[in-house]
């Protein structure tokens, strides 16, 4: 492929003088720094290391940084060309150089008056598609668009995978208190067929609307699941019913034609919307159906609010930039391999999974924008679970293990709807207790004294003290907000999208392609024929051949 030279003047981290200065700063001052001392010496630490953007408050004071780190990281932002990269995104420059595309998910949540890249093909169509979504959603809610026999739809089934599933499922779960009465939501993504099989016993096809979501409309899992759902509807209701029970979001109109999606039930988007950045496009149709168009628009408005902050705030006050800098600081100087995402609301139970794709598909790259090997650590490994579930699972490792895992705690102060009593207060207390425990720790001496006071014999207290010790000095940030409303959710998602982009820019990589998923797909296609037809396999690897034999 003839890849054009980057339109962005990429500057690579190891060539930047400030990278070396950060290395020295880490080695001489921060490697052995103790946050507890830093809090004691700097009474303004919380003030210095907290930020507000829209409805989100970020406290990053419990991190291994000081004023000098902050200065050096801000310089890194400038020297790596982050402000220019941000502007390139908002002005529709071809940031995705390998696929020769602009990256314009920000346009999807803009107002036309914001004039974001209106000259790029398709951008002016955004608001027309949104109006079409609005009419569709309202007609479904009013029962004007209905299932076979005029029955109102009671169940929405999104069929999609990756970017056509994860964000949507995460957001729809997050906004459950806003669900329309009488509508239930389901998602089918995986190839093995069990999700759809489970729905067979649960749903009545006559009241079920399937939304096939696929940017390409060629993805094996999605097309296989969609065909299986189509066959089910056809079996139960007849071929003529199919057209009333399937809507789709895609850029591939020919494939939607071939599937039999009627023009009124199809919603287009454009190649400059990356799959993992597509929730804001027609891919959000199921979400709009579940929460209603006004709440869907509030999600978009929330994201726009974060976009405006991201575009205009200086580096040290720019929330996505600060979070990206922390990620670079920990991955490349402290050697952190992963980052834990710990939301203290079960409504965000799919946030870690969504962020896995966002971060790891975007920045899991080993080649720079100029095609040369990247020599820094890219792509944090993201993992997590909602607290306090996770406290009873893997927090042991976070508190006393040998690995270095920076954490993002995500904390709503109130729940939306019911449940603002004792349980919500307990959630707040647990979240704050964890970040404090991680940082302050618990010394072996304190453990010994407490055990002695509780009557434990001196010998036993001495031998147990080390086991009870929490070293502390373990970093975390806390993102706090009042409640998980649609607007707040939009801000939160946009925050992480921009964080991932800034990180990629700092590394000099393209965060918007995903060639790394292609080889496996290609081999799966070859193997599918072999598995189906029971053929001999002359693959490249004898272990695969042996496993295949065994599976037969
Ligand atoms: O929306 P599509 O085209 O079905 O793709 C689904 C997902 O597959 C991927 O291409 C990776 O396999 C993702 O980037 C994308 O979100």
Coordinates of C-alpha atoms in Angstrom, one line a residue, residues 148 230 232-243:
X148 CA -45.6 -8.9 12.9
X230 CA -33.0 -13.9 10.3
X232 CA -35.3 -17.7 13.3
X233 CA -37.7 -14.9 12.4
X234 CA -38.3 -16.5 9.0
X235 CA -39.1 -19.9 10.6
X236 CA -41.5 -18.5 13.1
X237 CA -43.1 -15.5 11.3
X238 CA -42.4 -16.1 7.6
X239 CA -40.0 -14.4 5.1
X240 CA -42.3 -11.3 4.7
X241 CA -41.9 -10.5 8.4
X242 CA -38.1 -10.2 8.1
X243 CA -38.1 -6.7 6.8

